[in-house]
Short mmCIF file of N, CA, C and O in Angstrom, two decimals:
data_model
loop_
_atom_site.label_atom_id
_atom_site.label_comp_id
_atom_site.label_asym_id
_atom_site.label_seq_id
_atom_site.Cartn_x
_atom_site.Cartn_y
_atom_site.Cartn_z
N MET A 1 95.26 88.96 116.41
CA MET A 1 95.35 89.77 115.07
C MET A 1 96.69 90.78 115.39
O MET A 1 97.02 91.16 116.54
N GLU A 2 97.38 90.68 114.27
CA GLU A 2 98.59 91.76 114.41
C GLU A 2 98.16 93.22 114.70
O GLU A 2 97.28 93.76 114.14
N THR A 3 98.85 93.81 115.55
CA THR A 3 98.94 95.35 115.87
C THR A 3 99.02 96.06 114.58
O THR A 3 98.34 97.18 114.24
N ASN A 4 99.78 95.75 113.65
CA ASN A 4 100.24 96.54 112.58
C ASN A 4 99.08 96.57 111.51
O ASN A 4 98.59 97.45 110.87
N LYS A 5 98.12 95.28 111.46
CA LYS A 5 96.90 95.22 110.56
C LYS A 5 95.94 96.17 111.23
O LYS A 5 95.23 96.82 110.53
N VAL A 6 95.61 95.95 112.33
CA VAL A 6 94.84 96.83 113.07
C VAL A 6 94.74 98.29 112.93
O VAL A 6 94.02 99.37 112.59
N LEU A 7 96.35 98.77 112.97
CA LEU A 7 96.67 100.23 112.87
C LEU A 7 96.45 100.80 111.38
O LEU A 7 95.81 101.71 111.42
N SER A 8 96.78 99.76 110.46
CA SER A 8 96.48 99.98 109.08
C SER A 8 95.14 100.21 108.80
O SER A 8 94.47 101.09 108.11
N ALA A 9 94.23 99.26 109.54
CA ALA A 9 92.79 99.19 109.29
C ALA A 9 92.19 100.74 109.65
O ALA A 9 91.24 101.23 109.31
N LEU A 10 92.46 101.04 110.96
CA LEU A 10 92.09 102.30 111.71
C LEU A 10 92.33 103.21 110.79
O LEU A 10 91.80 104.50 111.08
N CYS A 11 93.63 103.50 110.00
CA CYS A 11 93.77 104.66 109.18
C CYS A 11 92.88 104.77 108.38
O CYS A 11 92.27 106.03 107.81
N TYR A 12 92.09 103.76 107.74
CA TYR A 12 91.00 103.83 106.62
C TYR A 12 89.70 104.15 107.48
O TYR A 12 88.93 105.08 106.94
N PHE A 13 89.71 103.48 108.74
CA PHE A 13 88.34 103.73 109.27
C PHE A 13 88.03 104.99 109.95
O PHE A 13 87.10 105.41 110.59
N SER A 14 89.15 105.61 109.95
CA SER A 14 89.18 107.06 110.77
C SER A 14 88.61 108.32 110.01
O SER A 14 88.39 109.35 110.45
N ILE A 15 88.04 107.83 108.98
CA ILE A 15 87.26 108.87 108.09
C ILE A 15 85.85 108.97 108.86
O ILE A 15 85.35 110.05 108.63
N PHE A 16 85.51 108.03 109.71
CA PHE A 16 84.51 108.31 110.62
C PHE A 16 84.82 108.91 111.89
O PHE A 16 83.87 109.56 112.40
N PHE A 17 85.92 109.07 112.33
CA PHE A 17 86.04 109.56 113.82
C PHE A 17 87.18 110.51 113.87
O PHE A 17 87.33 111.35 114.76
N ALA A 18 88.32 110.62 112.75
CA ALA A 18 89.49 111.57 112.88
C ALA A 18 89.70 112.15 111.64
O ALA A 18 90.68 112.83 111.74
N GLY A 19 89.12 112.05 110.68
CA GLY A 19 89.44 112.50 109.24
C GLY A 19 90.83 112.07 108.72
O GLY A 19 91.38 111.23 109.06
N PHE A 20 91.65 113.36 108.42
CA PHE A 20 92.76 112.98 107.92
C PHE A 20 93.86 113.17 108.93
O PHE A 20 95.14 112.92 108.76
N LEU A 21 93.39 113.42 110.19
CA LEU A 21 94.55 113.55 111.23
C LEU A 21 95.07 112.29 111.62
O LEU A 21 96.31 112.05 111.86
N PHE A 22 94.26 111.28 112.00
CA PHE A 22 94.76 109.93 112.52
C PHE A 22 95.85 109.42 111.54
O PHE A 22 96.94 108.86 111.85
N PRO A 23 95.62 109.35 110.25
CA PRO A 23 96.54 108.82 109.32
C PRO A 23 97.93 109.45 109.24
O PRO A 23 98.92 108.85 109.03
N LEU A 24 97.72 110.73 109.48
CA LEU A 24 98.76 111.68 109.39
C LEU A 24 99.74 111.30 110.47
O LEU A 24 100.99 111.26 110.48
N ILE A 25 99.10 111.31 111.70
CA ILE A 25 99.92 110.93 113.19
C ILE A 25 100.57 109.51 112.76
O ILE A 25 101.91 109.31 113.32
N VAL A 26 99.83 108.66 112.38
CA VAL A 26 100.33 107.19 112.03
C VAL A 26 101.25 107.01 111.27
O VAL A 26 102.46 106.73 111.67
N TYR A 27 101.35 107.93 110.28
CA TYR A 27 102.42 107.82 108.99
C TYR A 27 103.65 108.46 109.80
O TYR A 27 104.86 107.92 109.31
N PHE A 28 103.51 109.22 110.85
CA PHE A 28 105.02 109.96 111.23
C PHE A 28 105.45 109.11 112.52
O PHE A 28 106.87 109.27 112.91
N VAL A 29 104.53 108.46 113.09
CA VAL A 29 104.92 107.74 114.13
C VAL A 29 105.38 106.02 113.92
O VAL A 29 106.26 105.64 114.41
N SER A 30 104.82 105.54 113.16
CA SER A 30 104.90 104.27 112.80
C SER A 30 106.35 103.84 111.98
O SER A 30 106.78 104.94 111.16
N ASN A 31 106.83 102.72 112.35
CA ASN A 31 108.16 102.57 111.54
C ASN A 31 108.01 101.41 110.41
O ASN A 31 108.78 101.08 109.65
N ASP A 32 106.77 100.56 110.53
CA ASP A 32 106.60 99.69 109.75
C ASP A 32 106.32 100.30 108.25
O ASP A 32 105.23 101.10 108.32
N PRO A 33 106.74 99.90 107.12
CA PRO A 33 106.64 100.37 105.82
C PRO A 33 105.07 100.14 105.37
O PRO A 33 104.72 101.14 104.63
N PHE A 34 104.49 99.27 105.69
CA PHE A 34 103.28 98.71 105.07
C PHE A 34 102.16 99.55 105.81
O PHE A 34 101.14 99.73 105.22
N VAL A 35 102.41 99.79 107.12
CA VAL A 35 101.60 100.96 107.86
C VAL A 35 101.57 102.23 107.19
O VAL A 35 100.75 102.96 107.03
N LYS A 36 102.88 102.50 107.07
CA LYS A 36 103.24 103.83 106.36
C LYS A 36 102.50 104.12 105.15
O LYS A 36 101.84 104.97 104.76
N LYS A 37 102.66 102.86 104.33
CA LYS A 37 101.88 102.96 102.93
C LYS A 37 100.59 103.13 103.13
O LYS A 37 99.65 103.86 102.41
N ASP A 38 99.88 102.27 103.89
CA ASP A 38 98.33 102.44 104.30
C ASP A 38 97.94 103.77 104.77
O ASP A 38 96.93 104.30 104.43
N ALA A 39 98.63 104.29 105.98
CA ALA A 39 98.50 105.49 106.26
C ALA A 39 98.37 106.54 105.21
O ALA A 39 97.68 107.50 105.20
N LYS A 40 99.52 106.67 104.25
CA LYS A 40 99.43 107.57 103.37
C LYS A 40 98.35 107.48 102.25
O LYS A 40 97.89 108.45 102.02
N SER A 41 98.04 106.21 101.82
CA SER A 41 96.86 106.01 101.34
C SER A 41 95.46 106.44 101.75
O SER A 41 94.83 107.22 101.04
N ALA A 42 95.37 106.35 103.15
CA ALA A 42 94.30 106.55 103.78
C ALA A 42 94.10 108.21 104.00
O ALA A 42 93.07 108.90 103.70
N PHE A 43 95.24 108.92 104.17
CA PHE A 43 95.54 110.26 104.18
C PHE A 43 94.95 110.94 102.91
O PHE A 43 94.09 111.91 102.82
N LEU A 44 95.68 110.19 101.75
CA LEU A 44 95.15 110.98 100.51
C LEU A 44 93.90 110.90 100.06
O LEU A 44 93.12 111.65 99.55
N SER A 45 93.14 109.61 100.61
CA SER A 45 91.77 109.49 100.19
C SER A 45 90.74 110.26 101.23
O SER A 45 89.79 110.90 100.56
N HIS A 46 91.26 110.54 102.18
CA HIS A 46 90.30 111.39 103.25
C HIS A 46 90.50 112.97 102.52
O HIS A 46 89.76 113.63 103.03
N LEU A 47 91.42 113.35 101.71
CA LEU A 47 91.36 114.63 101.48
C LEU A 47 90.61 115.05 99.98
O LEU A 47 90.30 116.19 99.68
N LEU A 48 90.23 113.98 99.39
CA LEU A 48 89.42 114.10 98.30
C LEU A 48 88.31 114.88 98.36
O LEU A 48 88.09 115.87 97.61
N PRO A 49 87.58 114.57 99.50
CA PRO A 49 86.17 115.57 99.63
C PRO A 49 86.55 116.91 99.92
O PRO A 49 85.76 117.61 99.21
N VAL A 50 87.77 117.12 100.67
CA VAL A 50 88.22 118.68 100.66
C VAL A 50 88.59 118.95 99.43
O VAL A 50 88.25 120.40 99.28
N ILE A 51 89.06 118.29 98.59
CA ILE A 51 89.44 119.03 97.29
C ILE A 51 88.36 119.05 96.55
O ILE A 51 88.22 120.16 95.66
N ALA A 52 87.35 118.45 96.61
CA ALA A 52 86.09 118.65 95.94
C ALA A 52 85.34 119.96 96.11
O ALA A 52 84.37 120.40 95.65
N LEU A 53 85.59 120.54 97.40
CA LEU A 53 85.09 121.88 97.87
C LEU A 53 85.07 122.92 96.62
O LEU A 53 84.31 123.65 96.91
N PRO A 54 86.33 123.02 96.22
CA PRO A 54 86.39 124.22 95.20
C PRO A 54 85.42 124.11 94.18
O PRO A 54 84.93 125.07 93.58
N LEU A 55 84.82 122.82 93.98
CA LEU A 55 83.74 122.64 92.84
C LEU A 55 82.63 123.47 93.15
O LEU A 55 81.90 123.81 92.40
N VAL A 56 82.36 123.25 94.61
CA VAL A 56 80.99 123.91 95.05
C VAL A 56 81.24 125.50 94.73
O VAL A 56 80.23 126.19 94.37
N LEU A 57 82.27 125.62 95.42
CA LEU A 57 82.71 127.26 95.19
C LEU A 57 82.49 127.68 93.56
O LEU A 57 82.26 128.97 93.50
N ALA A 58 83.01 127.01 92.71
CA ALA A 58 82.95 127.20 91.34
C ALA A 58 81.37 127.50 90.84
O ALA A 58 81.17 128.12 90.07
N GLY A 59 80.68 126.47 91.39
CA GLY A 59 79.15 126.50 90.99
C GLY A 59 78.63 127.66 91.55
O GLY A 59 77.87 128.19 90.60
N LEU A 60 79.18 128.05 92.66
CA LEU A 60 78.41 129.11 93.12
C LEU A 60 78.74 130.51 92.31
O LEU A 60 77.91 131.57 91.95
N VAL A 61 80.04 130.60 91.93
CA VAL A 61 80.64 131.73 90.94
C VAL A 61 79.86 131.70 89.73
O VAL A 61 79.45 132.81 88.95
N PHE A 62 79.60 130.35 89.01
CA PHE A 62 79.21 130.43 87.83
C PHE A 62 77.41 130.88 88.09
O PHE A 62 77.00 131.26 86.90
N ASP A 63 76.84 130.78 89.07
CA ASP A 63 75.57 130.91 89.22
C ASP A 63 75.21 132.42 89.82
O ASP A 63 74.22 132.68 90.35
N MET A 64 76.38 133.05 89.89
CA MET A 64 76.06 134.50 90.64
C MET A 64 74.96 135.32 89.98
O MET A 64 74.20 135.96 90.56
N GLY A 65 74.84 135.34 88.59
CA GLY A 65 73.77 135.81 88.00
C GLY A 65 72.50 135.58 88.45
O GLY A 65 71.38 136.28 88.63
N VAL A 66 72.09 134.19 88.34
CA VAL A 66 70.91 133.62 88.92
C VAL A 66 70.68 134.06 90.24
O VAL A 66 69.44 134.41 90.59
N PHE A 67 71.61 133.97 91.13
CA PHE A 67 71.25 134.52 92.52
C PHE A 67 71.00 135.79 92.75
O PHE A 67 70.13 136.42 93.36
N ALA A 68 71.72 136.75 91.83
CA ALA A 68 71.62 137.99 91.89
C ALA A 68 70.07 138.33 91.30
O ALA A 68 69.45 139.26 91.91
N SER A 69 69.68 137.88 90.45
CA SER A 69 68.41 138.05 89.60
C SER A 69 67.16 137.58 90.33
O SER A 69 66.02 137.88 90.40
N GLY A 70 67.50 136.30 91.21
CA GLY A 70 66.40 135.69 91.93
C GLY A 70 65.66 134.92 91.04
O GLY A 70 64.53 134.22 91.42
N ALA A 71 66.00 134.81 89.70
CA ALA A 71 65.04 133.93 88.54
C ALA A 71 65.84 133.01 88.23
O ALA A 71 67.14 132.93 87.80
N GLY A 72 65.21 131.80 88.35
CA GLY A 72 65.88 130.62 87.59
C GLY A 72 66.36 129.46 88.85
O GLY A 72 66.25 130.12 90.02
N LEU A 73 67.05 128.53 88.43
CA LEU A 73 67.32 127.35 89.26
C LEU A 73 68.87 127.55 89.10
O LEU A 73 69.43 127.45 87.98
N PRO A 74 69.56 127.70 90.13
CA PRO A 74 71.09 127.51 90.50
C PRO A 74 71.60 126.19 90.20
O PRO A 74 71.98 125.39 90.71
N ILE A 75 71.41 125.92 88.60
CA ILE A 75 71.81 124.44 88.24
C ILE A 75 73.30 123.94 88.28
O ILE A 75 73.66 122.89 88.81
N TYR A 76 74.11 125.05 88.11
CA TYR A 76 75.64 124.73 88.27
C TYR A 76 76.02 124.37 89.73
O TYR A 76 76.58 123.48 90.11
N THR A 77 75.38 125.10 90.67
CA THR A 77 75.68 125.01 92.11
C THR A 77 74.99 123.72 92.46
O THR A 77 75.80 122.70 93.42
N LEU A 78 73.89 123.27 92.23
CA LEU A 78 73.30 121.94 92.56
C LEU A 78 74.14 120.81 91.76
O LEU A 78 74.40 119.90 92.50
N ILE A 79 74.53 120.91 90.58
CA ILE A 79 75.42 119.81 89.94
C ILE A 79 76.76 119.57 90.89
O ILE A 79 77.24 118.57 91.29
N MET A 80 77.32 120.65 91.27
CA MET A 80 78.55 120.61 91.94
C MET A 80 78.36 120.19 93.31
O MET A 80 79.35 119.41 93.86
N ILE A 81 77.23 120.53 94.12
CA ILE A 81 76.84 120.06 95.30
C ILE A 81 76.72 118.45 95.15
O ILE A 81 77.12 117.67 95.84
N GLY A 82 75.88 118.06 94.17
CA GLY A 82 75.79 116.76 93.87
C GLY A 82 76.94 115.92 93.61
O GLY A 82 77.29 114.75 94.28
N LEU A 83 77.90 116.23 92.88
CA LEU A 83 79.20 115.87 92.52
C LEU A 83 79.98 115.77 93.83
O LEU A 83 80.76 114.62 93.92
N SER A 84 80.05 116.74 94.36
CA SER A 84 80.66 116.64 95.89
C SER A 84 80.25 115.47 96.73
O SER A 84 81.05 114.76 97.55
N ILE A 85 78.90 115.45 96.95
CA ILE A 85 78.16 114.36 97.71
C ILE A 85 78.72 113.11 97.00
O ILE A 85 79.03 111.92 97.99
N LEU A 86 78.64 112.96 95.72
CA LEU A 86 78.97 111.53 95.27
C LEU A 86 80.51 111.16 95.43
O LEU A 86 80.75 109.99 95.97
N ILE A 87 81.44 112.25 95.40
CA ILE A 87 82.69 111.80 95.61
C ILE A 87 83.16 111.47 97.24
O ILE A 87 83.62 110.60 97.56
N SER A 88 82.28 112.11 98.17
CA SER A 88 82.40 111.84 99.60
C SER A 88 81.96 110.29 99.84
O SER A 88 82.49 109.76 100.65
N VAL A 89 80.74 110.02 99.08
CA VAL A 89 80.03 108.86 99.39
C VAL A 89 81.08 107.60 98.86
O VAL A 89 81.28 106.72 99.46
N VAL A 90 81.64 107.67 97.72
CA VAL A 90 82.61 106.87 97.17
C VAL A 90 83.82 106.60 98.04
O VAL A 90 84.35 105.52 97.96
N VAL A 91 84.35 107.85 98.55
CA VAL A 91 85.47 107.88 99.10
C VAL A 91 85.24 107.09 100.57
O VAL A 91 86.00 106.25 101.06
N VAL A 92 83.97 107.08 101.07
CA VAL A 92 83.71 106.42 102.51
C VAL A 92 83.49 105.08 102.23
O VAL A 92 83.99 104.03 103.18
N ILE A 93 82.93 104.59 101.12
CA ILE A 93 82.82 103.19 100.76
C ILE A 93 84.05 102.64 100.22
O ILE A 93 84.60 101.33 100.82
N TRP A 94 85.14 103.32 99.76
CA TRP A 94 86.27 102.75 99.48
C TRP A 94 87.02 102.71 100.60
O TRP A 94 87.95 101.53 100.74
N ASN A 95 87.18 103.50 101.52
CA ASN A 95 87.90 103.42 102.83
C ASN A 95 87.32 102.09 103.74
O ASN A 95 88.25 101.74 104.20
N VAL A 96 86.10 101.92 103.67
CA VAL A 96 85.52 100.89 104.40
C VAL A 96 85.99 99.53 103.83
O VAL A 96 86.66 98.74 104.35
N TYR A 97 85.97 99.43 102.26
CA TYR A 97 86.47 98.30 101.65
C TYR A 97 88.04 97.95 102.03
O TYR A 97 88.19 96.97 102.21
N LYS A 98 88.90 99.09 101.82
CA LYS A 98 90.34 99.00 102.15
C LYS A 98 90.59 98.49 103.37
O LYS A 98 91.49 97.82 103.75
N GLY A 99 89.74 99.13 104.44
CA GLY A 99 90.00 98.69 106.06
C GLY A 99 89.63 97.40 106.20
O GLY A 99 90.40 96.58 106.89
N ILE A 100 88.48 96.89 105.43
CA ILE A 100 87.99 95.37 105.88
C ILE A 100 89.20 94.43 105.11
O ILE A 100 89.50 93.47 105.56
N LYS A 101 89.61 94.85 103.77
CA LYS A 101 90.75 94.19 103.05
C LYS A 101 91.98 94.13 104.02
O LYS A 101 92.51 93.06 103.81
N VAL A 102 92.44 95.20 104.65
CA VAL A 102 93.40 95.22 105.52
C VAL A 102 93.53 94.14 106.58
O VAL A 102 94.65 93.10 106.95
N LEU A 103 92.19 93.99 107.22
CA LEU A 103 91.97 92.97 108.27
C LEU A 103 92.01 91.64 107.91
O LEU A 103 92.29 91.02 108.59
N LEU A 104 91.46 91.37 106.81
CA LEU A 104 91.47 89.84 106.34
C LEU A 104 92.60 89.54 105.83
O LEU A 104 93.77 89.63 105.69
#
């Protein structure tokens, strides 16, 4: 198996062990344009769950009155947490798919 393919696949699989740090390092260290492309793609996909975090904060702000009064269900917060979890699961599945696809 080629080292470049393994390195590209590790960039995608790094969502389990190194987050966005490993693809960033590979992007700057590697000279192969295909590995750079995969590292950039993996890095951007690893940032998506981090970008979804402001959605949860927005839900907290919208439900500030519900939290203050203690009455009712913080529906916006629950929806945003659910959406953030859904985005994270989709990103993990997509990274595993892309990592396997690079290896084949």
